[in-house]
Amino acid sequence: MASIETIRHSLAHILAAAVQELFPETRFGIGPAIENGFYYDFDLSAIASGEGKPKSLSPQDLLKIEKKMKEIIEKNITFKKKFVSKAEAKKIFEKQPYKLELIEELKGGKISIYESGRFIDLCREPHIKSTKEIPLASFKLTKIAGAYWRGNEKNPMLQRVYGIAFKNNKELENYLLKEVESEKRDHRILGQRLELFMFDEEVGAGLPLWLPKGAVLRHIIESYLYKELTSQGYLWLVTPHIAKLNLWKTSGHWNLYRENMYSPIKIDEEEYLLKPMNCPFHVKIYNSKIRSYKNLPLLFSELGTVYRYEKSGVLHGLTRVRGFTQDDAHIICESSQLTNELTKLLKSGLKILKTFGFKDYDIYLSTRPKKYAGTLDGWKKATNSLKYVLESLKLKYQTDHGGGVFYGPKIDIKIKDSLDRLWQCTTIQVDFNLPERFKMTYINKKGKKQQPTMIHRALLGSIERFIGILIEHYAGNLPLWLAPVQVWIIPVGSSHKKYADQIAKEFQTLDFRFQVKDENETISKKIREGELQKIPYLLVVGDKEMKTKSVRVRERKKGDIGMIKLDKFLKKIKIEIEKKKYA
Amino acid sequence: MASIETIRHSLAHILAAAVQELFPETRFGIGPAIENGFYYDFDLSAIASGEGKPKSLSPQDLLKIEKKMKEIIEKNITFKKKFVSKAEAKKIFEKQPYKLELIEELKGGKISIYESGRFIDLCREPHIKSTKEIPLASFKLTKIAGAYWRGNEKNPMLQRVYGIAFKNNKELENYLLKEVESEKRDHRILGQRLELFMFDEEVGAGLPLWLPKGAVLRHIIESYLYKELTSQGYLWLVTPHIAKLNLWKTSGHWNLYRENMYSPIKIDEEEYLLKPMNCPFHVKIYNSKIRSYKNLPLLFSELGTVYRYEKSGVLHGLTRVRGFTQDDAHIICESSQLTNELTKLLKSGLKILKTFGFKDYDIYLSTRPKKYAGTLDGWKKATNSLKYVLESLKLKYQTDHGGGVFYGPKIDIKIKDSLDRLWQCTTIQVDFNLPERFKMTYINKKGKKQQPTMIHRALLGSIERFIGILIEHYAGNLPLWLAPVQVWIIPVGSSHKKYADQIAKEFQTLDFRFQVKDENETISKKIREGELQKIPYLLVVGDKEMKTKSVRVRERKKGDIGMIKLDKFLKKIKIEIEKKKYA
């Protein structure tokens, strides 16, 4: 049985074969297997659409192509690999300019091609032997998108047809169900519906504006981090969003990170840059006085908003933006303290992720790449420290050999959300570069100047991105401690308004986040609206509740859970908030 | 008796006369009276210093000049006003190029000059009749500074000699004492000594970096504002630091405020600007959905960091910076709600200022300037609202006729610090401009679209500046609730360390900010250091304290206040913090 990758790749050929049968004038780009499926790029500019414009594929076309693919598959066509000379290849593909471009670049005498029925493609990779290996109901064409030939904006725009393919129909159906679930959880849609954040064309792409409820959510997360990290001995810093270009030359960012930085701002004939990182500022603060081994480790932390260039095409809601707030920290210590600091970091990081509801993750250790700063000995020691810590905490991890950044080895944590999707969050990186570039020193026990060891780390990564993940993980049903509005109090009639206000007063004293919904609308409409807004608790109060000092409770996702004494309800939610439970 | 302004102006002439006697080749600029004194600008480039360079005035020269001024005054020289023709004036000042430049620009036939002894000056304003009107011990030359002729960088740099002058010696002495006190309170020096913030040449002028203790102070202030304003119904927003240039065109800032804005950043062929204001973002959020009269007033608030150009020469510690965080808010309401909203704003603003220790202030009402946005009727109503509110709250105020900004009338509050210095803080401004430019609307009771009324307001103004003022107001002795470190626990010997840690644990539970000072140093050294760092309470614990569960308390500025049971001390400071008292 062929691997699923081989099947996906072969399906790309069959897709092209189907398009060739339907639109013989098509010029073909390339068609690889990708995660969960495959695609093929087509140039249909030689095909008239009937409106004087070239043919543009429609969803109806996808159905036709898919039908044609199934016909081809049912013919049990075999895939035959052949080797031809460059000249022969050029002859075979004489009407295919994209293929000719590829052939021109191929080295070596023999070129491998695959024949499947009437369709021939340039290809080196293995294919299925016959189309009968493909279960008919295991794949599906999903969408059409524009894609520049070879990803270059200067080249023609081709039409890319995407498909998904799995081992069998059951896996395909599972995947499609998850897709539907993902769409329901899409933080861009929920963010708008729950009024958490917005984007505005006139402000700029990738620059979120936080609406009141989103700002409350940010505040809750930031306050939690402030309290948690302060109790762990972190010292907070606040640094500017711009600094002279020269600082970024000293730090090395101007040389190595320039493509992610924005163009300079001129102030008094000097150039300044928006910060893509907080590190150089923290180093400046470290260097502002003489440090002694007695003061180490120093744990500097900042919720620092940084700006990094991303192409407009890859921007995606909150998870890929141009400005975001890092929960950034730099631990500066003696090399002998490294293991202990890394242990604390990992423990604290995993505890914090768990508090937010993420209990599963994949951990990666990335080691020295070919180009590196620092000494071989330093790399060895630091990498061993990272390994030792992972192993002593009994954490499973994968090693990405040579995958470290140039300045030091690192541990990355990808959290798994409720749909088992992985999201890069935490990163813990040893840095040999900045201590050297900024000549950081401390006075060691012997009274001599020595270079300290420096760790960068971000736990959530970016507040924006993390909120995006939270929304998708919980499908917008944020745990009570995170919910911007925790409770709605709904008086049945105007005579119950006073009682509702009394309850509100108690909530206020206890710092709960609530709204009294006394608008002139029906109770059922308010309940529907509250459910749409994913309010954790809706409290309806009428005569009976007023008489017994109770509230009728509708719990999110559970519905009516009955009448509860107000005291008891307050106690219940107080515990739920304090324990940061997810009901 | 001549007014003090007349005396100060005459002293400028006498200063010039003295310089003329000492350095006859001097070319004279101008010499006006200023706040607390006077100055005169001199060009000494024709006078050799003996080192081949032109003469540069030294502090010794100031003493010599002051002595000479007193000699002139003792001669009882009279000031004589004369009128001469332009030609005569040119003859008199033939060796004085700066005066000639001024004469050239004078309109009208007759030019007034003043003769006092051998010194003649161009001058229109009144002078004393005779130098005997000046008490000898009532003035003093204070400093020398460079100043471009007519403030233009392209002109020659002149030497400016400053003097101070008062009605009598007692007033002069008082002023000098206050100056000494001001210097002791200089937030730039205290900020460094107390490790609150720093500046760095490589980061850039006017861009503060907040050190751990300063960041704690910011956090306390910001958390207080968050809690206070949330309870008042404010909704929080968070908006980006950059936006497309076009947004600033729509808002009008690009036209009217450009000189305070930084040069554009290019992203994907579009220009973006660092934000000098948060307003357009708040308006965008307002405009992101249909608003109804039922939702008004809307109180949008943001702690937004803005960047505004200031010339490097005027930058001053935290009180004049290039990037700062506004405690910004926009109240959007129906015009009928204006008076009520203004009343709430003023009350809340004064309450908050009082909490920080500012009970005295000067209030200014600024009315319509010649160039204005909006309608005459709108201005009248809004100005009347502002007046009405000031009067109904029985607040004394001064009217700055025509001193409003173009977009609407405003109330400014200048707070008075402990040295009676005034600092501009709060501003409350009605805005007729942005609602028009951004086409803001709401659906009124009649179901029709209507333009809302908008108020900008900042209470503290800028967190940075306000912290600068706080430091100077309290001479660094911040009240307990604001002190970044509230308590030091100092164990007498190693055997008391455990008890110190026990106390620390209790402090931690109560969220107090403390440090255990168990370094290997003498108690007296630690106490001296704690006093220098202005720590509110130093708790020394030895055998006696351990036995009786007490602490020996040294209170800031009071010294040893005796042994106090720990429970009692905790209660004492808990109340002090909660009540935000200043001990």
mmCIF file of C-alpha atoms in Angstrom, chain A residues 195 198 200-205 207-212 215-216 218-219 226-227 231 235-244 246-247 250 262-268 272 274 281 284-285 288-289 300 305 307 309 312 322 438 508 511, chain B residues 195 198 200-205 207-212 215-216 218-219 226-227 231 235-244 246-247 250 262-268 272 274 281 284-285 288-289 300 305 307 309 312 322 438 508 511:
data_model
loop_
_atom_site.group_PDB
_atom_site.id
_atom_site.type_symbol
_atom_site.label_atom_id
_atom_site.label_comp_id
_atom_site.label_asym_id
_atom_site.label_seq_id
_atom_site.Cartn_x
_atom_site.Cartn_y
_atom_site.Cartn_z
ATOM 1 C CA GLU A 195 -16.771 42.481 20.289
ATOM 2 C CA MET A 198 -11.371 44.956 15.250
ATOM 3 C CA ASP A 200 -9.617 49.104 10.267
ATOM 4 C CA GLU A 201 -8.444 49.660 6.729
ATOM 5 C CA GLU A 202 -7.544 53.298 7.394
ATOM 6 C CA VAL A 203 -5.443 52.336 10.457
ATOM 7 C CA GLY A 204 -3.616 49.540 8.656
ATOM 8 C CA ALA A 205 -3.511 45.776 8.178
ATOM 9 C CA LEU A 207 -2.766 46.404 13.612
ATOM 10 C CA PRO A 208 -5.569 45.305 15.971
ATOM 11 C CA LEU A 209 -7.720 47.834 17.827
ATOM 12 C CA TRP A 210 -8.974 46.387 21.106
ATOM 13 C CA LEU A 211 -12.632 46.964 21.879
ATOM 14 C CA PRO A 212 -13.749 47.356 25.513
ATOM 15 C CA ALA A 215 -9.208 45.303 26.511
ATOM 16 C CA VAL A 216 -10.667 43.802 29.698
ATOM 17 C CA ARG A 218 -5.966 41.763 27.958
ATOM 18 C CA HIS A 219 -6.035 43.456 31.341
ATOM 19 C CA TYR A 226 2.201 40.738 36.676
ATOM 20 C CA LYS A 227 1.144 39.184 39.958
ATOM 21 C CA SER A 231 5.849 36.738 43.239
ATOM 22 C CA LEU A 235 11.517 42.880 38.097
ATOM 23 C CA TRP A 236 9.392 44.859 35.653
ATOM 24 C CA LEU A 237 10.679 47.306 33.070
ATOM 25 C CA VAL A 238 8.973 49.687 30.662
ATOM 26 C CA THR A 239 10.912 50.784 27.581
ATOM 27 C CA PRO A 240 10.203 53.035 24.562
ATOM 28 C CA HIS A 241 8.828 51.830 21.221
ATOM 29 C CA ILE A 242 11.580 53.525 19.233
ATOM 30 C CA ALA A 243 15.343 53.813 19.526
ATOM 31 C CA LYS A 244 18.194 55.127 17.422
ATOM 32 C CA ASN A 246 22.635 52.767 15.983
ATOM 33 C CA LEU A 247 21.335 50.722 18.912
ATOM 34 C CA THR A 250 25.147 47.395 18.060
ATOM 35 C CA TYR A 262 10.246 48.972 9.434
ATOM 36 C CA SER A 263 11.893 51.867 7.665
ATOM 37 C CA PRO A 264 13.628 54.536 9.771
ATOM 38 C CA ILE A 265 12.048 57.678 11.239
ATOM 39 C CA LYS A 266 14.167 60.812 11.128
ATOM 40 C CA ILE A 267 14.433 62.922 14.282
ATOM 41 C CA ASP A 268 16.879 65.828 14.387
ATOM 42 C CA TYR A 272 15.235 55.874 14.723
ATOM 43 C CA LEU A 274 10.339 51.005 15.780
ATOM 44 C CA PHE A 281 16.681 48.072 26.110
ATOM 45 C CA LYS A 284 20.995 48.948 28.416
ATOM 46 C CA ILE A 285 19.275 48.860 31.798
ATOM 47 C CA SER A 288 23.413 51.195 33.587
ATOM 48 C CA LYS A 289 25.155 50.166 36.810
ATOM 49 C CA PHE A 300 13.863 41.465 33.913
ATOM 50 C CA THR A 305 4.763 46.036 22.337
ATOM 51 C CA TYR A 307 6.475 45.940 15.619
ATOM 52 C CA TYR A 309 7.108 43.371 9.298
ATOM 53 C CA SER A 312 0.202 41.416 4.002
ATOM 54 C CA ARG A 322 2.362 43.540 12.589
ATOM 55 C CA PHE A 438 26.984 45.016 24.515
ATOM 56 C CA GLN A 508 -19.364 45.285 42.476
ATOM 57 C CA ASP A 511 -15.023 42.850 41.840
ATOM 58 C CA GLU B 195 16.577 54.152 40.553
ATOM 59 C CA MET B 198 17.075 56.457 33.131
ATOM 60 C CA ASP B 200 20.437 56.451 27.317
ATOM 61 C CA GLU B 201 22.250 58.313 24.565
ATOM 62 C CA GLU B 202 22.138 55.308 22.221
ATOM 63 C CA VAL B 203 18.360 54.914 22.706
ATOM 64 C CA GLY B 204 17.625 58.609 22.177
ATOM 65 C CA ALA B 205 16.895 61.855 24.007
ATOM 66 C CA LEU B 207 12.794 58.512 25.625
ATOM 67 C CA PRO B 208 12.766 57.320 29.254
ATOM 68 C CA LEU B 209 13.596 53.727 30.176
ATOM 69 C CA TRP B 210 11.791 52.689 33.360
ATOM 70 C CA LEU B 211 13.868 50.832 35.918
ATOM 71 C CA PRO B 212 12.207 48.193 38.137
ATOM 72 C CA ALA B 215 7.930 50.459 36.601
ATOM 73 C CA VAL B 216 6.308 49.472 39.914
ATOM 74 C CA ARG B 218 3.819 53.286 37.005
ATOM 75 C CA HIS B 219 1.967 50.043 37.662
ATOM 76 C CA TYR B 226 -7.971 51.375 35.940
ATOM 77 C CA LYS B 227 -9.931 50.483 39.033
ATOM 78 C CA SER B 231 -16.020 51.828 38.647
ATOM 79 C CA LEU B 235 -14.661 51.378 28.947
ATOM 80 C CA TRP B 236 -11.023 50.625 28.186
ATOM 81 C CA LEU B 237 -9.451 50.480 24.754
ATOM 82 C CA VAL B 238 -6.017 49.508 23.495
ATOM 83 C CA THR B 239 -4.899 50.887 20.135
ATOM 84 C CA PRO B 240 -1.735 50.623 17.990
ATOM 85 C CA HIS B 241 1.177 53.072 18.067
ATOM 86 C CA ILE B 242 1.140 53.580 14.312
ATOM 87 C CA ALA B 243 -1.523 54.183 11.687
ATOM 88 C CA LYS B 244 -1.623 55.084 8.026
ATOM 89 C CA ASN B 246 -4.243 58.921 5.600
ATOM 90 C CA LEU B 247 -5.934 58.540 8.998
ATOM 91 C CA THR B 250 -8.788 62.630 7.814
ATOM 92 C CA TYR B 262 7.612 62.297 13.278
ATOM 93 C CA SER B 263 8.509 61.442 9.714
ATOM 94 C CA PRO B 264 6.578 58.609 8.009
ATOM 95 C CA ILE B 265 7.456 54.913 8.014
ATOM 96 C CA LYS B 266 6.916 53.067 4.746
ATOM 97 C CA ILE B 267 5.129 49.704 4.829
ATOM 98 C CA ASP B 268 4.183 48.018 1.552
ATOM 99 C CA TYR B 272 2.420 55.213 8.420
ATOM 100 C CA LEU B 274 3.712 57.171 14.988
ATOM 101 C CA PHE B 281 -8.461 55.353 16.988
ATOM 102 C CA LYS B 284 -12.735 54.519 14.574
ATOM 103 C CA ILE B 285 -13.941 52.245 17.359
ATOM 104 C CA SER B 288 -17.334 50.511 14.030
ATOM 105 C CA LYS B 289 -20.998 49.990 14.891
ATOM 106 C CA PHE B 300 -13.716 55.446 26.201
ATOM 107 C CA THR B 305 1.606 55.925 24.628
ATOM 108 C CA TYR B 307 5.078 60.217 20.419
ATOM 109 C CA TYR B 309 8.338 65.938 18.522
ATOM 110 C CA SER B 312 16.121 68.609 21.955
ATOM 111 C CA ARG B 322 9.311 62.699 23.206
ATOM 112 C CA PHE B 438 -15.103 61.382 10.848
ATOM 113 C CA GLN B 508 3.728 38.851 50.925
ATOM 114 C CA ASP B 511 0.607 42.259 49.014
#
